[in-house]
CSV table of C-alpha atoms in Angstrom, one decimal:
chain,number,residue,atom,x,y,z
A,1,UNK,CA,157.8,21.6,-37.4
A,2,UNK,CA,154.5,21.8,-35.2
A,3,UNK,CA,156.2,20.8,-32.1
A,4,UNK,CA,154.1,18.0,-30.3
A,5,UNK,CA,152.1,19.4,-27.4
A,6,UNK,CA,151.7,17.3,-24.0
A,7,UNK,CA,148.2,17.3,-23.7
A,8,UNK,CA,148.1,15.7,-20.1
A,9,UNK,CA,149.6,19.2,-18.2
A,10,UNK,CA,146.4,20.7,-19.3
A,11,UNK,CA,144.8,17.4,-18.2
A,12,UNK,CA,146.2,17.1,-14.7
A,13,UNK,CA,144.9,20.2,-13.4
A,14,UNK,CA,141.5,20.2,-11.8
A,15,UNK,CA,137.8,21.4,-12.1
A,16,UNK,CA,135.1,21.8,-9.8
A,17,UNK,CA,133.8,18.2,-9.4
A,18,UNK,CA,130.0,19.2,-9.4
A,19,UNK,CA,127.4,18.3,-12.2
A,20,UNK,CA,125.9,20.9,-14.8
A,21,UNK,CA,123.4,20.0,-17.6
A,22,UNK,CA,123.3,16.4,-17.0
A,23,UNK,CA,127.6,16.2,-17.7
A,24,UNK,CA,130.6,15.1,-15.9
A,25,UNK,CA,132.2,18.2,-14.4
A,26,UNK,CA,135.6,17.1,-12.6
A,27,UNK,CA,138.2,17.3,-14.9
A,28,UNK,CA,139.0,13.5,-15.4
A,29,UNK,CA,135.2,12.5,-15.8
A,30,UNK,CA,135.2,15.1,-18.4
A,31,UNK,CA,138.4,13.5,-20.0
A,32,UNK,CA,137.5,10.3,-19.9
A,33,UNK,CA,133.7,11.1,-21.1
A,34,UNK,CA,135.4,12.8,-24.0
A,35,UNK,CA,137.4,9.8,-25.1
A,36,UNK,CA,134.2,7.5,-25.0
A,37,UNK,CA,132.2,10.2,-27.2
A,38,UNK,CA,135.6,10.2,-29.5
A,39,UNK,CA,134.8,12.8,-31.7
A,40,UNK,CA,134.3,16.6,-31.6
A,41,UNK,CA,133.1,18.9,-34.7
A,42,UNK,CA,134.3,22.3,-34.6
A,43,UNK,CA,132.6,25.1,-37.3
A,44,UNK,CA,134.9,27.6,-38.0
A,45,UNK,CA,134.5,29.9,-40.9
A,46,UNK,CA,138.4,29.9,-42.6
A,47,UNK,CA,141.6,28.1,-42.6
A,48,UNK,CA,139.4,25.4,-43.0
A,49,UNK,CA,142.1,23.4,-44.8
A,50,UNK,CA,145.3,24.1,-42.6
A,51,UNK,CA,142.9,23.7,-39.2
A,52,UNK,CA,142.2,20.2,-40.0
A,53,UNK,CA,145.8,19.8,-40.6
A,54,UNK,CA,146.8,21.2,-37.6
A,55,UNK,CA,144.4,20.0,-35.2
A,56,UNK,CA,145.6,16.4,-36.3
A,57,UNK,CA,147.8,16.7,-33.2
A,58,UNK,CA,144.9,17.2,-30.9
A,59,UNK,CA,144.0,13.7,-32.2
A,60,UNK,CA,147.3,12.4,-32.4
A,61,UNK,CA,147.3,13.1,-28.5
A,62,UNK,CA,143.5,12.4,-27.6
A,63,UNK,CA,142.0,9.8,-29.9
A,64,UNK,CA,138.8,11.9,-30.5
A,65,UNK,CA,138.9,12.8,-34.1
A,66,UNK,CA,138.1,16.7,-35.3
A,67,UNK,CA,135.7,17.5,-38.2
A,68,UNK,CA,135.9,20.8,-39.6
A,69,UNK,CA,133.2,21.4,-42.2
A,70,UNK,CA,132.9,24.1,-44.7
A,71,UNK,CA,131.0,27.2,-43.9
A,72,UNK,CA,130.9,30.5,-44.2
A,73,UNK,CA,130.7,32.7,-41.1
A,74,UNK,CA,126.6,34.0,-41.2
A,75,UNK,CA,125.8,30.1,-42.6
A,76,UNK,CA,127.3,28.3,-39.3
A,77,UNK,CA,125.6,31.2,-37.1
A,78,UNK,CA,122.2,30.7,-38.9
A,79,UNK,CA,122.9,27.1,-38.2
A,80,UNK,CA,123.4,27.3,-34.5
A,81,UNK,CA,120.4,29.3,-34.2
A,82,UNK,CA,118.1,27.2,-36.2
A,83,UNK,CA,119.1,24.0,-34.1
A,84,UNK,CA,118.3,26.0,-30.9
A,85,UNK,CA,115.3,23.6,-30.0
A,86,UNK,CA,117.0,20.6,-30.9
A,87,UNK,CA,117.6,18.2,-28.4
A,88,UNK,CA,121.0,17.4,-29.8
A,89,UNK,CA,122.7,19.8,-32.8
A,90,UNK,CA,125.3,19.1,-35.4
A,91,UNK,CA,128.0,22.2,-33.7
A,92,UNK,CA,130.0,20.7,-30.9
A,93,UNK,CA,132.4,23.9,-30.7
A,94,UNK,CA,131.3,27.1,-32.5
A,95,UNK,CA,133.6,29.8,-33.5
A,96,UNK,CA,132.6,33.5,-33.9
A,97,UNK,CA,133.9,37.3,-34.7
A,98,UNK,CA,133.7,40.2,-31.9
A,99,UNK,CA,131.8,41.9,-34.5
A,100,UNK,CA,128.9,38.6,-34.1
A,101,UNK,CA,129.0,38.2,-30.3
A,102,UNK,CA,125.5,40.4,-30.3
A,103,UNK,CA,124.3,37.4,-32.4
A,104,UNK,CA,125.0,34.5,-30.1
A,105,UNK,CA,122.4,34.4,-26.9
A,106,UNK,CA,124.6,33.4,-24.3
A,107,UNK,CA,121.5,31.3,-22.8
A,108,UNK,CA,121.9,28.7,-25.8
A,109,UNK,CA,125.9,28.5,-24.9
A,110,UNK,CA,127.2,26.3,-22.4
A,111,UNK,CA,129.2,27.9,-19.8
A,112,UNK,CA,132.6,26.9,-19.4
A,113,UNK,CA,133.1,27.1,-15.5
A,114,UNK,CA,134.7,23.4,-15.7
A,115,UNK,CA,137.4,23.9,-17.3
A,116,UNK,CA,140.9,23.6,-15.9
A,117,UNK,CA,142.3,27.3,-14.1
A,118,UNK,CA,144.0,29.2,-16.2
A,119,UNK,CA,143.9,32.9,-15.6
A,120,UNK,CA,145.6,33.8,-19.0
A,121,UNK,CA,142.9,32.5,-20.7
A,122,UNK,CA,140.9,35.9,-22.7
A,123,UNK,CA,137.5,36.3,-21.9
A,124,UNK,CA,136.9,40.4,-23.1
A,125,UNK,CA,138.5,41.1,-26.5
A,126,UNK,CA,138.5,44.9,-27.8
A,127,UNK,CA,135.8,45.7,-24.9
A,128,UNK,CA,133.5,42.8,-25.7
A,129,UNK,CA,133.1,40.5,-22.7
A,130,UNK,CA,132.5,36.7,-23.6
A,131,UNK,CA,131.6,36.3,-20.0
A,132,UNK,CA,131.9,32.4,-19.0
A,133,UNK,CA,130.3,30.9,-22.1
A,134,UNK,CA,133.0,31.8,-24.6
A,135,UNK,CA,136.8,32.7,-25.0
A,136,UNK,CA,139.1,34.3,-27.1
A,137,UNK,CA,140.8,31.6,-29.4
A,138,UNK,CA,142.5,34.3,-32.3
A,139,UNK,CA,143.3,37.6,-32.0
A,140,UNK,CA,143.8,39.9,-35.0
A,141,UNK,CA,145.3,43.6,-36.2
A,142,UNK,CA,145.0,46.0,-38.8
A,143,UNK,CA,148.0,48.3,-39.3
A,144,UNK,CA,150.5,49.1,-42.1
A,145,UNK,CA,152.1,47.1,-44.0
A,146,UNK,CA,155.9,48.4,-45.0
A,147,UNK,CA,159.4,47.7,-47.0
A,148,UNK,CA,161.9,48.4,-45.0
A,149,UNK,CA,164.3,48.9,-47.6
A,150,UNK,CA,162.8,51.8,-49.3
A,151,UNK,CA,161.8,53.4,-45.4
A,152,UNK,CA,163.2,53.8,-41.9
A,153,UNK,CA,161.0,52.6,-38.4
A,154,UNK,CA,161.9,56.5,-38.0
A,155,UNK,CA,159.9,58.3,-40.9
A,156,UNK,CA,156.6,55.6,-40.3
A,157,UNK,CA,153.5,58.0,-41.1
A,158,UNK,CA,152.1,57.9,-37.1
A,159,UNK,CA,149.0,60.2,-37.6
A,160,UNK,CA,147.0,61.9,-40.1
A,161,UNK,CA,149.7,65.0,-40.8
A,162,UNK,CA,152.5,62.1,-41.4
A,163,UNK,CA,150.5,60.5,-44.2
A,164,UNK,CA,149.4,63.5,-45.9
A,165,UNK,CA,153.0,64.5,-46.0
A,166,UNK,CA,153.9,61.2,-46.8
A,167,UNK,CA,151.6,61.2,-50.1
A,168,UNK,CA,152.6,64.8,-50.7
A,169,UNK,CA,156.3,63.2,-50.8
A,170,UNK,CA,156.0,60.0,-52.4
A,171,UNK,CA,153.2,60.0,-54.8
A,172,UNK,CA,151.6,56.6,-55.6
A,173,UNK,CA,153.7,54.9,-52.8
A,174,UNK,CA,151.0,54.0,-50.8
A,175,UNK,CA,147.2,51.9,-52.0
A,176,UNK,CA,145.3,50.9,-49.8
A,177,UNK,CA,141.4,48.7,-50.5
A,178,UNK,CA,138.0,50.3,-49.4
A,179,UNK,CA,136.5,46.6,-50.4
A,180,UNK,CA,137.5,43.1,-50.5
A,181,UNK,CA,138.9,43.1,-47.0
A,182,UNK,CA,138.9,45.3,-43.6
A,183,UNK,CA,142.5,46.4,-43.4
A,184,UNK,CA,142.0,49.1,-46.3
A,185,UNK,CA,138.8,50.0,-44.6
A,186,UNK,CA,140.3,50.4,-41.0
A,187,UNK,CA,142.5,52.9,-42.0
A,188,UNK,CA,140.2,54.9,-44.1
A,189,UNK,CA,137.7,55.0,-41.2
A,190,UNK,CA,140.9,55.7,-38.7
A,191,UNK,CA,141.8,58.6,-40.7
A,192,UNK,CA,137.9,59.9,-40.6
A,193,UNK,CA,137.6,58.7,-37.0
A,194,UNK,CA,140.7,61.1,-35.8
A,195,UNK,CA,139.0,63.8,-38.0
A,196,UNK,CA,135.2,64.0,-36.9
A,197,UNK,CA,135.1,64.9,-33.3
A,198,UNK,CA,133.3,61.9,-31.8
A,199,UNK,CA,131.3,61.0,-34.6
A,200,UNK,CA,132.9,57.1,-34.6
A,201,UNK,CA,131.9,56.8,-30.9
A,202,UNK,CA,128.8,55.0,-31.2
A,203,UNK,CA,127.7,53.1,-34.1
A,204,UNK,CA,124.1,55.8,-34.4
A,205,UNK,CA,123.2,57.4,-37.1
A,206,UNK,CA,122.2,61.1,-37.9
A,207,UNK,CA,122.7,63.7,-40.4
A,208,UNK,CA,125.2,65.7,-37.9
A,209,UNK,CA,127.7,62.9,-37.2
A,210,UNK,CA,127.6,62.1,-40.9
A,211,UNK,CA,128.6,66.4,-41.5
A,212,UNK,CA,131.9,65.4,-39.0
A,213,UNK,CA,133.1,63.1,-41.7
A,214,UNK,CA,133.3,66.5,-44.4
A,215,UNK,CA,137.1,67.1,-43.6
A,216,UNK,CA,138.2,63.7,-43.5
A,217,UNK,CA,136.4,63.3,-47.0
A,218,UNK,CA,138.0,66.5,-48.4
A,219,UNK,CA,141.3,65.3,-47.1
A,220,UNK,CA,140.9,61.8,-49.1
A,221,UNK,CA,140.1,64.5,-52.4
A,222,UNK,CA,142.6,66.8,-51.6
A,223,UNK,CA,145.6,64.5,-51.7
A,224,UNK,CA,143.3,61.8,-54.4
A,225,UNK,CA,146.2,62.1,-57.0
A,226,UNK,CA,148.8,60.5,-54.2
A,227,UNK,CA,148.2,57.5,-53.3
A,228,UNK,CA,146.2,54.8,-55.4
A,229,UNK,CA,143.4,52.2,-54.5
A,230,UNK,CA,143.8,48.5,-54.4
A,231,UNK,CA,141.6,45.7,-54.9
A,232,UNK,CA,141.9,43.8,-52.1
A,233,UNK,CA,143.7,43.1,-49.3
A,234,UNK,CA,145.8,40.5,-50.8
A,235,UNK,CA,146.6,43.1,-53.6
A,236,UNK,CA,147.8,45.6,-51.8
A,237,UNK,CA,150.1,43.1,-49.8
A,238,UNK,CA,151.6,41.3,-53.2
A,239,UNK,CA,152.3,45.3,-55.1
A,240,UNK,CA,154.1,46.0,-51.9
A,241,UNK,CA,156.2,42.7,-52.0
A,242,UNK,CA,156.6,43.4,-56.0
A,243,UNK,CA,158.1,47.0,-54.9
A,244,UNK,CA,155.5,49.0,-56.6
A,245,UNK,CA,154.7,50.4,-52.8
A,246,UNK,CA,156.3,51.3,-50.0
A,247,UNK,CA,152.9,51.5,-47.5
A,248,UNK,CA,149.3,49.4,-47.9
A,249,UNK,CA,147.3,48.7,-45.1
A,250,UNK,CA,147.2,44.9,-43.9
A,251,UNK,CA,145.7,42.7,-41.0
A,252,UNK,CA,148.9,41.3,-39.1
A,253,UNK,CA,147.9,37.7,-39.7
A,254,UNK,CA,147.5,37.7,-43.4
A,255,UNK,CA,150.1,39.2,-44.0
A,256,UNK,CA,152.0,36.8,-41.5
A,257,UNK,CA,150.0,33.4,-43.4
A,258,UNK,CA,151.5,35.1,-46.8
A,259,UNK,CA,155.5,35.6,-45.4
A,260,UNK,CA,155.0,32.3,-43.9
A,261,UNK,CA,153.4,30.2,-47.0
A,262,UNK,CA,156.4,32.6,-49.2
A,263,UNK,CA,153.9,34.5,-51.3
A,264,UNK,CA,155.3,37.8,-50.3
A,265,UNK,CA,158.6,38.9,-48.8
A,266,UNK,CA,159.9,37.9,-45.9
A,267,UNK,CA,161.7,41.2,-45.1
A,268,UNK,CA,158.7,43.3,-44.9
A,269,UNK,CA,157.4,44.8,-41.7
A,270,UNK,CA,154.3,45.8,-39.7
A,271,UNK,CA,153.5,48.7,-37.4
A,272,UNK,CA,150.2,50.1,-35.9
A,273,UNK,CA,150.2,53.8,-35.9
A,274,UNK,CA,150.3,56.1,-32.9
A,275,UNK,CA,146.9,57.0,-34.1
A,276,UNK,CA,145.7,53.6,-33.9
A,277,UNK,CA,143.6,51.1,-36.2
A,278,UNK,CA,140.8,48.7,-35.9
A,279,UNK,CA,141.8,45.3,-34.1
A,280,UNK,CA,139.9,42.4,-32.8
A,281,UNK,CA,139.7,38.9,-32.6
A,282,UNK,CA,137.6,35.2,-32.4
A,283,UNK,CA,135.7,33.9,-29.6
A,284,UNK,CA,134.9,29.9,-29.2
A,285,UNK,CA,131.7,28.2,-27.5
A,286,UNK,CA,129.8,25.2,-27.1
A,287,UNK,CA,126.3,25.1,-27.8
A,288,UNK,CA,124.1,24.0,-24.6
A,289,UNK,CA,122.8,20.7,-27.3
A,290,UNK,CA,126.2,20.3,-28.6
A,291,UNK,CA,126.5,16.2,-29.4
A,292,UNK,CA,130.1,15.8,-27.7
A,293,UNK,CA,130.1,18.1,-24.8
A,294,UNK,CA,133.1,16.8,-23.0
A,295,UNK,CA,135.0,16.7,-26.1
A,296,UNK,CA,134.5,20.4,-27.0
A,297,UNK,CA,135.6,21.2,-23.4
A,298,UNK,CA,138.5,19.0,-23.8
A,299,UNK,CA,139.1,20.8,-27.7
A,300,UNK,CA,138.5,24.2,-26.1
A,301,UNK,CA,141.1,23.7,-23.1
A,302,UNK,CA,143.8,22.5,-25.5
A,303,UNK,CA,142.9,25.9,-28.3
A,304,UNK,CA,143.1,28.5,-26.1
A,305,UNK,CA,146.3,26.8,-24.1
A,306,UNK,CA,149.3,28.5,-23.7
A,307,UNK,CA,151.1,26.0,-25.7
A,308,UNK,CA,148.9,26.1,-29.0
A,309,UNK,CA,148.5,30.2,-28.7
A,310,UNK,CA,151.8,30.2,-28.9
A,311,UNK,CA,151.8,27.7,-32.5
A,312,UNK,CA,149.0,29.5,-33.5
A,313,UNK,CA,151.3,33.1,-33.2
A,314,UNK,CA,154.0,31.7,-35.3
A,315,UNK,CA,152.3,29.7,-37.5
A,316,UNK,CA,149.2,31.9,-38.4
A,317,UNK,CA,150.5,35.1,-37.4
A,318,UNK,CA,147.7,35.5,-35.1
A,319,UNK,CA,147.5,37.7,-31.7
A,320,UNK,CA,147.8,35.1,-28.9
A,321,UNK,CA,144.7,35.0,-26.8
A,322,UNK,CA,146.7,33.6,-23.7
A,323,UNK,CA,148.8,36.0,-21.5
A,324,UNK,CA,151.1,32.8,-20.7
A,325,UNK,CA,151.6,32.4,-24.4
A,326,UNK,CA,155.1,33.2,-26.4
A,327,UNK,CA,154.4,35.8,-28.7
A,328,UNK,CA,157.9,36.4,-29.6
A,329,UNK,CA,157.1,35.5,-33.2
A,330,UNK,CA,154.5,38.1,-33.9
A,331,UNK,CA,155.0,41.3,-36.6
A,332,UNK,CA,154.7,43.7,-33.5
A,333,UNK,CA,156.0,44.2,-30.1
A,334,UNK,CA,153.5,43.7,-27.2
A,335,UNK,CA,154.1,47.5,-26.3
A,336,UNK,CA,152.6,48.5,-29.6
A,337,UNK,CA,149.0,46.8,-28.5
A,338,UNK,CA,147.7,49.8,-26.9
A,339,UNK,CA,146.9,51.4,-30.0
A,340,UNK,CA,144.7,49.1,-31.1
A,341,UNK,CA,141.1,50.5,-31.6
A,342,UNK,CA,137.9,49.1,-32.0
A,343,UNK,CA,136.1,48.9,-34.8
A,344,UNK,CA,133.7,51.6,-35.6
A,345,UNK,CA,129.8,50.2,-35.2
A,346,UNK,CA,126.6,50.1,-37.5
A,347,UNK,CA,124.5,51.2,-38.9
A,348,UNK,CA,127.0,54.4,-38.8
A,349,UNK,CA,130.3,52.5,-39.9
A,350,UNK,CA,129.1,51.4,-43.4
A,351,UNK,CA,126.7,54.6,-43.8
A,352,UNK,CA,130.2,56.3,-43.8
A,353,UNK,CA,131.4,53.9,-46.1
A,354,UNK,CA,128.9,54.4,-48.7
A,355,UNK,CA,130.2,58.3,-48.5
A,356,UNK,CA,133.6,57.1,-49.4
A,357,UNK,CA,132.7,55.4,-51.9
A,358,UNK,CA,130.0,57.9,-53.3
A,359,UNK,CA,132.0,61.1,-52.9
A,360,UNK,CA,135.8,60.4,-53.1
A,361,UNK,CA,136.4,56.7,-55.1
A,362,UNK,CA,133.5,57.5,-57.3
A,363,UNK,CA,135.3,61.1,-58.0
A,364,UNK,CA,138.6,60.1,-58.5
């Protein structure tokens, strides 16, 4: 059960009582502005369905009703933008990737100086700084996926050597996707990254950091018979529960949603390896013409609270994006974080792809 969460600890603390952009800036103005405007709508790109079940308990707690409207991620950005010079827009809280935040002008963004003092709050996710106009609400992982019943936390493939022995060892135990989701991707870019000698440090792109990928692309053809390629990341994910695999690559809070909902087993585990793999998360802002602006402040102060983090960890699997947060429930230990990298950037990242794809999947 989705324990009920006492809204007025995050409403007793205080704020700077000062005016900004024409709205009430003390805490309890804001509060009390929020319940008068009584409604706040929040465009958020997935889990459409289960966030409007479980922000039910913000109005439970509140009164002020949350819309959730379909939309894909680029639609809802578009959207923001194209309402810029509108006095008053449809988005009251906007969520958006790390791999977006170059999208989003902070100038059209309210800041969010008002809210109540909470230092474990996440401003900076995987080196991207949301400043004070947005904060990390969702945090995410790629790693590897295993069944621990057919391997030991000892013999976990930790860097490229370990998985080429591992194939060598275990033909067609491991599949992992190079489309239909990131987490096959990460680790076929992690492998290359390790293997080209800078080349994944900046997201340009030349002729001589596409020559550093050669070995990692003749590694992928040397050992092509011994593992096998997925179609997605929810396939790789069910053939593992099925016991067809013993590795796949997966993002830590799919595969949590999926142990959670009981489409794949419960008993199987996650890891990052030593050599790390791409990680990130979700930022959250208001637009400066956003129709309820206390109620977003109020919806923003209760999302990235200590209290729903910690829901958010053991009911979506997510990375809490509050260091006051309980994150006993996630698939990996807090120690393992370090090896989380970030992800490789354009116009190099899916040049590199379309290699892959050309010169190993398309030779297989």
């Amino acid at each position: 059960m989705i324990k009920k969460l006492l809204i007025a600890s995050v409403l007793a603390l205080c704020a700077t009582p000062l005016l900004a952009d024409g709205h009430a800036t003390a805490w309890t103005d804001i509060e009390a502005q929020a319940k008068e405007e009584g409604e706040v709508t929040w465009f958020v790109w997935y889990f459409e369905d289960r966030f409007r079940e479980f922000t039910q308990q913000f109005t439970d707690e509140t009164g002020i009703k949350v819309t959730i409207p379909d939309g894909d991620h680029a639609s809802n950005i578009d959207k923001f933008l194209a309402e810029a010079n509108r006095d008053a827009g449809d988005i009251d809280v906007l969520a958006f990737g790390v791999d977006r935040a170059g999208s989003i002008p902070t100038d059209m963004l309210m800041t969010l100086d008002n809210l109540p003092e909470d230092a474990g709050r996440v401003t900076e996710i995987v080196g991207v700084d949301g400043g004070n106009t947005a904060l990390g609400y969702w945090g995410n992982q790629t790693g590897i996926a295993y069944d621990p019943a057919k391997i030991s936390q000892a013999d976990l493939p930790q860097s490229v050597e370990d998985f080429a022995a591992f194939w060598a060892a275990n033909p067609g135990k491991m599949g992992f996707n190079y489309e239909n989701g990131g987490s096959g991707p990460s680790f076929l870019h992690n492998i290359l990254r390790v293997m080209s000698d800078g080349a994944y440090d900046d997201g340009a792109l030349n002729d001589d950091k596409i020559a550093k990928t050669d070995d990692g692309i003749a590694f992928f053809n040397e050992y092509a018979a011994d593992y096998e390629i997925t179609a997605s990341n929810a396939d790789s994910l069910t053939r593992l529960s099925d016991g067809e695999f013993t590795l796949v690559p997966a993002w830590e809070d799919h595969m949590a949603g999926l142990q959670n909902s009981g489409e794949i087993r419960s008993d199987l585990a996650f890891y990052i390896p030593e050599m790390g793999m791409f990680g990130g998360g979700n930022f959250i802002a208001i637009p400066k013409n956003a129709p309820h602006p206390a109620a977003a402040q109020l919806f923003i102060a209760w999302l990235t609270s200590p209290e729903v983090q910690t829901q958010f960890n053991a009911i979506f699997g997510s990375m809490p994006m509050n260091a006051g947060s309980d994150d006993s429930a996630a698939l990996v230990p807090n120690s393992m974080r370090d090896r989380q990298m970030p992800w490789a950037q354009n116009p190099f990242r899916d040049a590199v792809l379309d290699r892959f794809i050309e010169d190993v999947i398309l030779e297989r």
